[in-house]
XYZ file of N, CA, C and O in Angstrom:
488
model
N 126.748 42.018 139.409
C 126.273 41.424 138.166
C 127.473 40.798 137.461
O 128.521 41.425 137.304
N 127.299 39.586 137.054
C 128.453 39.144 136.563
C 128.938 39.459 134.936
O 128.181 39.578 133.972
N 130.179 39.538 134.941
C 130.433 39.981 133.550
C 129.847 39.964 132.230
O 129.750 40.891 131.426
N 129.356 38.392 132.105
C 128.881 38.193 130.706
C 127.374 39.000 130.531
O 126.912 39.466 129.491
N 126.674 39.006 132.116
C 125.353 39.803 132.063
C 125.275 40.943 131.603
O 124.244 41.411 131.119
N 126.475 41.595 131.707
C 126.932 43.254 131.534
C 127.486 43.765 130.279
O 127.360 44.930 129.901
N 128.075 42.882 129.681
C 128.389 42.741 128.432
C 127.529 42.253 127.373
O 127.929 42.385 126.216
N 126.209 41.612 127.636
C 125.053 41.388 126.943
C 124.409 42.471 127.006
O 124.096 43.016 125.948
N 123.999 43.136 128.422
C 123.463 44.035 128.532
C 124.311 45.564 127.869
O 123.631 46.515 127.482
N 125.527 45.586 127.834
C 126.122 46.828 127.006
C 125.244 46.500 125.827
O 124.357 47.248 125.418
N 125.629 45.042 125.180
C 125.080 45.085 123.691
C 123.877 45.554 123.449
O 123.579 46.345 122.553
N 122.844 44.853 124.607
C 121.133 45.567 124.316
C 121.514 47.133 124.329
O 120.949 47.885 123.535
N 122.415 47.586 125.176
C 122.088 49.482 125.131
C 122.815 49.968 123.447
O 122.574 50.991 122.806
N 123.787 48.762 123.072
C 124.215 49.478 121.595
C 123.465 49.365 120.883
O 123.231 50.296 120.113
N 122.799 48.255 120.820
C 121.522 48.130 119.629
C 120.496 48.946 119.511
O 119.912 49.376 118.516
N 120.266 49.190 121.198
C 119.146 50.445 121.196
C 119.255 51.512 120.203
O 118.525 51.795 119.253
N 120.681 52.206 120.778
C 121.284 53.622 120.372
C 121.002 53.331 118.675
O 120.364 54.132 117.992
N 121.481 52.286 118.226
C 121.588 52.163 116.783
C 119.992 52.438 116.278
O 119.766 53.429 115.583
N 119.022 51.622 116.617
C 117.646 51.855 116.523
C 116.733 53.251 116.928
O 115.587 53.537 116.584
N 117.762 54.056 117.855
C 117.504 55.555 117.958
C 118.084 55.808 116.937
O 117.109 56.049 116.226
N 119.006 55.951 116.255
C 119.456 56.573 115.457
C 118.577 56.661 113.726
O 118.562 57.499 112.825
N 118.069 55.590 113.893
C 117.699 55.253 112.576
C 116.120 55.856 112.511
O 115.650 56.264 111.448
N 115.459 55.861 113.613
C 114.153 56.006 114.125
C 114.474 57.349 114.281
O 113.747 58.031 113.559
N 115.228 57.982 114.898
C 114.531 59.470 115.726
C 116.105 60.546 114.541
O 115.726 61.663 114.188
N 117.127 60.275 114.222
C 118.300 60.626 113.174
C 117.813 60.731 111.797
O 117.497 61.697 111.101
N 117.846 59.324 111.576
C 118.108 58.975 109.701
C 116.851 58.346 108.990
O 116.944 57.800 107.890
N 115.573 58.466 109.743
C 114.159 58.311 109.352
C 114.141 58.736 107.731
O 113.675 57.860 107.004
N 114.505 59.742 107.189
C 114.266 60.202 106.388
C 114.980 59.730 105.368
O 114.904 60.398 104.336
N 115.858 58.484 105.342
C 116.354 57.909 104.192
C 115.836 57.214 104.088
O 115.371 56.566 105.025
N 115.579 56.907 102.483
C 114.729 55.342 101.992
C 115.212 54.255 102.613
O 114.444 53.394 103.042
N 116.522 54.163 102.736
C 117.210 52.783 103.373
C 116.634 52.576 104.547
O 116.098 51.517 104.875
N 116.728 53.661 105.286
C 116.376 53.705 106.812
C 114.847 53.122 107.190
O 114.576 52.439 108.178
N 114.007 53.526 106.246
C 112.487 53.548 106.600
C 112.581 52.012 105.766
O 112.644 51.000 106.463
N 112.587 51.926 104.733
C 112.313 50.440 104.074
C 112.603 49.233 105.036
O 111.800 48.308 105.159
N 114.005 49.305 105.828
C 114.094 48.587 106.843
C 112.843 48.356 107.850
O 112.715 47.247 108.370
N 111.932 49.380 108.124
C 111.123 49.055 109.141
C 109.702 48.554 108.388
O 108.622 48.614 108.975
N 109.819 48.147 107.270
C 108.666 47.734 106.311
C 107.925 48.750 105.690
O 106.838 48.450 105.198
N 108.529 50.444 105.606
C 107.492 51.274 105.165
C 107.703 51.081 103.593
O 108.736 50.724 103.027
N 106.446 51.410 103.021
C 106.320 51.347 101.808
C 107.108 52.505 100.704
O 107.894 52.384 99.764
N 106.552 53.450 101.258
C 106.853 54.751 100.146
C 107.013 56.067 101.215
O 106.448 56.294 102.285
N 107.919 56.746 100.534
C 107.948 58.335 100.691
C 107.116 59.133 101.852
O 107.485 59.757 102.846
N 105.402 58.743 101.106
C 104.179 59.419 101.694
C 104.407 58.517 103.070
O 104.494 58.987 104.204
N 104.478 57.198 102.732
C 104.006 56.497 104.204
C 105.251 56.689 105.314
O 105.119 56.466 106.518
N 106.252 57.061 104.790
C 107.332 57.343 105.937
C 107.311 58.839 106.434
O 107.906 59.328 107.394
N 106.648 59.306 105.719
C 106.240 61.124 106.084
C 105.248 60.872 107.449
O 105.429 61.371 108.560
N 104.514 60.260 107.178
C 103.083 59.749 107.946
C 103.504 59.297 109.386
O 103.076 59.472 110.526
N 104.678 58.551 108.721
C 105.013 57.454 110.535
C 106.189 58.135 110.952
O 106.721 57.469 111.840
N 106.778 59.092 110.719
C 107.503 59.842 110.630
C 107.786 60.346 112.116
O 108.840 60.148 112.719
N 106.776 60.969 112.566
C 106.608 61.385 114.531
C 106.412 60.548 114.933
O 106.545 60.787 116.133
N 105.967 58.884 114.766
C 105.273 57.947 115.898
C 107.262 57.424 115.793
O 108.009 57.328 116.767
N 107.579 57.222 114.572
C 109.618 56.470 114.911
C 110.224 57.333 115.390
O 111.029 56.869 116.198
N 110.277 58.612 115.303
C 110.750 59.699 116.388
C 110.666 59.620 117.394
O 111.628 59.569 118.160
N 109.111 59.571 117.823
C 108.963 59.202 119.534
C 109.867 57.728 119.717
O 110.695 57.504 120.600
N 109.558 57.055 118.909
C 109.846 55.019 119.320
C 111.209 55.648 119.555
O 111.652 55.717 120.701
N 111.799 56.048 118.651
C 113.305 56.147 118.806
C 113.810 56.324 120.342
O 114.620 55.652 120.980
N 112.999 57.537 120.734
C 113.552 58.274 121.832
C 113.424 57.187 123.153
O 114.217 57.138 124.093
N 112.434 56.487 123.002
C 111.983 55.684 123.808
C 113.205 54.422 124.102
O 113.587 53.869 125.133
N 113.589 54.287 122.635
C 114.635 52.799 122.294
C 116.278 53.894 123.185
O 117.110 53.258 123.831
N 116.345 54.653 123.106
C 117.128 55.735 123.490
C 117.505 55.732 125.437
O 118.552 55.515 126.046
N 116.179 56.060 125.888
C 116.073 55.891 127.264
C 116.718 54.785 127.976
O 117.610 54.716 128.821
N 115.899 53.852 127.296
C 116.074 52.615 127.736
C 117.917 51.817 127.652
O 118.417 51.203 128.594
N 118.516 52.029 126.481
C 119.731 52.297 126.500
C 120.579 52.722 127.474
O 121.405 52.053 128.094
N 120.171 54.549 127.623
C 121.054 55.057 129.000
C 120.515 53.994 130.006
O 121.361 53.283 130.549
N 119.103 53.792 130.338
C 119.232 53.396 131.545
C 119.999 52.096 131.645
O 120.618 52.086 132.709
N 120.181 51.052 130.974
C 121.587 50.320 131.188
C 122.835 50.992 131.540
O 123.575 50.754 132.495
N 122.966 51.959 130.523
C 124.529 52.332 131.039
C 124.767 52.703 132.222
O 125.723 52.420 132.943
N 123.502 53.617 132.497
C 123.184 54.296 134.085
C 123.883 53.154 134.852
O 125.019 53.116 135.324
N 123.082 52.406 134.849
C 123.125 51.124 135.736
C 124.125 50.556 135.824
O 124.567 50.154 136.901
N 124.889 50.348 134.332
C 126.446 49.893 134.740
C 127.367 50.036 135.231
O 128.297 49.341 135.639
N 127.008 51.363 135.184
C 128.211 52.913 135.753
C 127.833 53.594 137.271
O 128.526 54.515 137.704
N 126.738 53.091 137.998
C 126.650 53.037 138.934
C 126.796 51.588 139.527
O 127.691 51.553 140.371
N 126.197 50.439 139.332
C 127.221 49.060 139.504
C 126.301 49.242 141.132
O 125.578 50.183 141.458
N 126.518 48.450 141.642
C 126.243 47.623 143.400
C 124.479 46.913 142.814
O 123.915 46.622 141.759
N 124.256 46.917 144.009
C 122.405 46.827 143.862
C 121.671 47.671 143.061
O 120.902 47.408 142.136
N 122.018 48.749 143.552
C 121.056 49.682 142.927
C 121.384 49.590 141.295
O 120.346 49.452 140.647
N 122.281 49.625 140.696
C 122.582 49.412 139.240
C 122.011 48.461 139.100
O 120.912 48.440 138.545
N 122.678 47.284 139.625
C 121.954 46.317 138.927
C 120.522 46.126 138.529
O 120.233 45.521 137.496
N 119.109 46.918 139.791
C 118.588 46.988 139.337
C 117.871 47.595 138.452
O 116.709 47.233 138.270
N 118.427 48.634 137.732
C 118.348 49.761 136.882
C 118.649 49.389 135.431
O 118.305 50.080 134.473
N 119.498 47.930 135.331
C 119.945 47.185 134.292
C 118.962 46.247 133.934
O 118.542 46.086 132.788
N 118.465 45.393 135.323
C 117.753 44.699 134.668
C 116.083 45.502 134.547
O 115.217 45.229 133.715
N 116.018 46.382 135.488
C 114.487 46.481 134.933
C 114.799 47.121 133.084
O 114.008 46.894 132.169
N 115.897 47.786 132.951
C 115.935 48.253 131.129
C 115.796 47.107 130.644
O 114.779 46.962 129.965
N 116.855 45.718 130.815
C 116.164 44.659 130.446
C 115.032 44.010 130.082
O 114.883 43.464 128.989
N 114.336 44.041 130.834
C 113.073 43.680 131.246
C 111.851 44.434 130.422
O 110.901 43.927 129.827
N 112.249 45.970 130.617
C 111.288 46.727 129.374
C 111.250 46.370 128.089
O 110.255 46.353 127.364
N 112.991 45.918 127.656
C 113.348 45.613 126.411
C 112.803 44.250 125.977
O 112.664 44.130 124.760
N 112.519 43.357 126.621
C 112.179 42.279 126.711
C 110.716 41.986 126.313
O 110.360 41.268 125.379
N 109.719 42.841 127.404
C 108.661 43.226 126.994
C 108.093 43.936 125.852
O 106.987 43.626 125.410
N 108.917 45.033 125.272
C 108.723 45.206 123.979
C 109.065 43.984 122.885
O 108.273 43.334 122.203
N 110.089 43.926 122.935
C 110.198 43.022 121.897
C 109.173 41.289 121.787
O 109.239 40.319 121.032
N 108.506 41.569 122.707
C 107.341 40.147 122.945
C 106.555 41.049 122.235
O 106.192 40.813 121.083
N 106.274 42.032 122.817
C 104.868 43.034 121.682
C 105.018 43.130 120.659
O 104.154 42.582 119.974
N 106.177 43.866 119.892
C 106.221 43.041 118.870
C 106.244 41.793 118.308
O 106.009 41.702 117.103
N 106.453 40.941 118.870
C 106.201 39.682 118.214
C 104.958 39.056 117.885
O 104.649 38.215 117.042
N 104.294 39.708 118.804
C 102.570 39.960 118.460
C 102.241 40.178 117.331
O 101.481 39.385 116.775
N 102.623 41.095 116.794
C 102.273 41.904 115.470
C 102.115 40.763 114.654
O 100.980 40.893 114.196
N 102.654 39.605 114.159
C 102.517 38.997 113.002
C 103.670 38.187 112.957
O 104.446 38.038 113.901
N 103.750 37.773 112.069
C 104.989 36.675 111.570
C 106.154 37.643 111.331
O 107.260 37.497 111.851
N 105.858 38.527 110.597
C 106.892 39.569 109.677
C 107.158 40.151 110.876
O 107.728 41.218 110.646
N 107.028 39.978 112.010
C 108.040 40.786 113.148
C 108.366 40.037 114.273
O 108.471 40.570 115.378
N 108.569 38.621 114.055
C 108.886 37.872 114.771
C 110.240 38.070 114.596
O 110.703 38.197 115.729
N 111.266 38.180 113.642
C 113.055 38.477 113.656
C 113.166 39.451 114.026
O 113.950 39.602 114.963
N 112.574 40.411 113.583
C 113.101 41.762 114.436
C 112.856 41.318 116.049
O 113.858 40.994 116.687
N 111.897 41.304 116.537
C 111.723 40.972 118.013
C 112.863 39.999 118.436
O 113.381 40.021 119.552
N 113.167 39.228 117.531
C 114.124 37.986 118.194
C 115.678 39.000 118.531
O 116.460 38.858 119.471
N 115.736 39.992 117.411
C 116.735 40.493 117.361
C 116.838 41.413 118.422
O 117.858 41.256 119.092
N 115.945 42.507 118.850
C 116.067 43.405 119.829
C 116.293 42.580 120.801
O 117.451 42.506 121.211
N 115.184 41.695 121.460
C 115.381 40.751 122.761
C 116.392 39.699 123.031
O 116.564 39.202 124.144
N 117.020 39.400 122.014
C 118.296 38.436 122.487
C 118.828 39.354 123.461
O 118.087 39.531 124.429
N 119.435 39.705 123.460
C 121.056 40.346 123.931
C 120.387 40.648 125.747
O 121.148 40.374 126.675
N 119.097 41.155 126.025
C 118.745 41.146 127.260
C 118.519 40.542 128.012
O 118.741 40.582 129.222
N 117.544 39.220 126.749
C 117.521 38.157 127.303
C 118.590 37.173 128.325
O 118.404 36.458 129.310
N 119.689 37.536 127.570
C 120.857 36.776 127.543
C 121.837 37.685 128.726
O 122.902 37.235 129.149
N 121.414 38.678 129.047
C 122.095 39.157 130.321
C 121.073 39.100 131.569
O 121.774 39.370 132.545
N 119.885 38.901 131.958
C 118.719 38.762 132.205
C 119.288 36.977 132.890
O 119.256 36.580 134.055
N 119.668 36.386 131.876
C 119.543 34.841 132.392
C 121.162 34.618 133.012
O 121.284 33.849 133.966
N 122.322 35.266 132.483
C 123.640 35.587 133.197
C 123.244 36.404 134.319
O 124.126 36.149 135.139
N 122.437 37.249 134.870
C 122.356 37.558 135.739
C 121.672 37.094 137.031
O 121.981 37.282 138.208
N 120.760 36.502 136.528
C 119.978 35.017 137.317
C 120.840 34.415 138.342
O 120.740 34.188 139.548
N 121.933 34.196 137.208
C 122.599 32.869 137.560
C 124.178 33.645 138.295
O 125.308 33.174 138.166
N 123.847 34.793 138.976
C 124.803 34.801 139.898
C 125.112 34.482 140.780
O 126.209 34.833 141.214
């Protein structure tokens, strides 16, 4: 996999971790939850286990890049791009949702995108 693919793809696994953190960690600060559009207190109590799970999920997907980097030949690589590829697919589902989650989606899916198409082009 060529460098710049791997280095896009580190970035998708940092962004993940960061989005675990905030989701499945620091849920419970106003800052934290307002970011994901929740309204109030009650409503972040509520969504409270479904960003826990998301988190863990945004989490997986992370290692499995690193997995993949750190094992390296074929087999990594494909362990990188299918995390890619999941990440990719989520972030299209979200974009579903509405207008109001079209940046976030742009934001998760760049960085995979962008190792995804460096990796293409090896």
């Amino acid at each position: 996999m060529p460098v710049l693919a791997q280095i896009f793809a580190a970035a998708a696994a940092i962004l993940h971790v960061v989005i675990f953190v905030f989701e499945s960690v620091a849920w419970s600060k106003p800052s934290v939850w307002k970011r994901f559009g929740v309204a109030s207190q009650a409503d972040a109590d509520v969504v409270r286990p479904m960003a826990f799970n998301q988190g863990f999920y945004n989490l997986f997907l992370a290692v499995g890049i690193v997995v993949g980097l750190i094992i390296g030949g074929d087999a990594g690589d494909a362990i990188v791009v299918f995390a890619c590829l999941s990440i990719v697919g989520a972030a299209f589902v979200l974009a579903t949702g509405g207008r109001k989650y079209f940046r976030p989606a742009v934001v998760q899916g760049i960085t995979p995108v962008l190792a995804l198409v460096f990796a293409a082009f090896a």
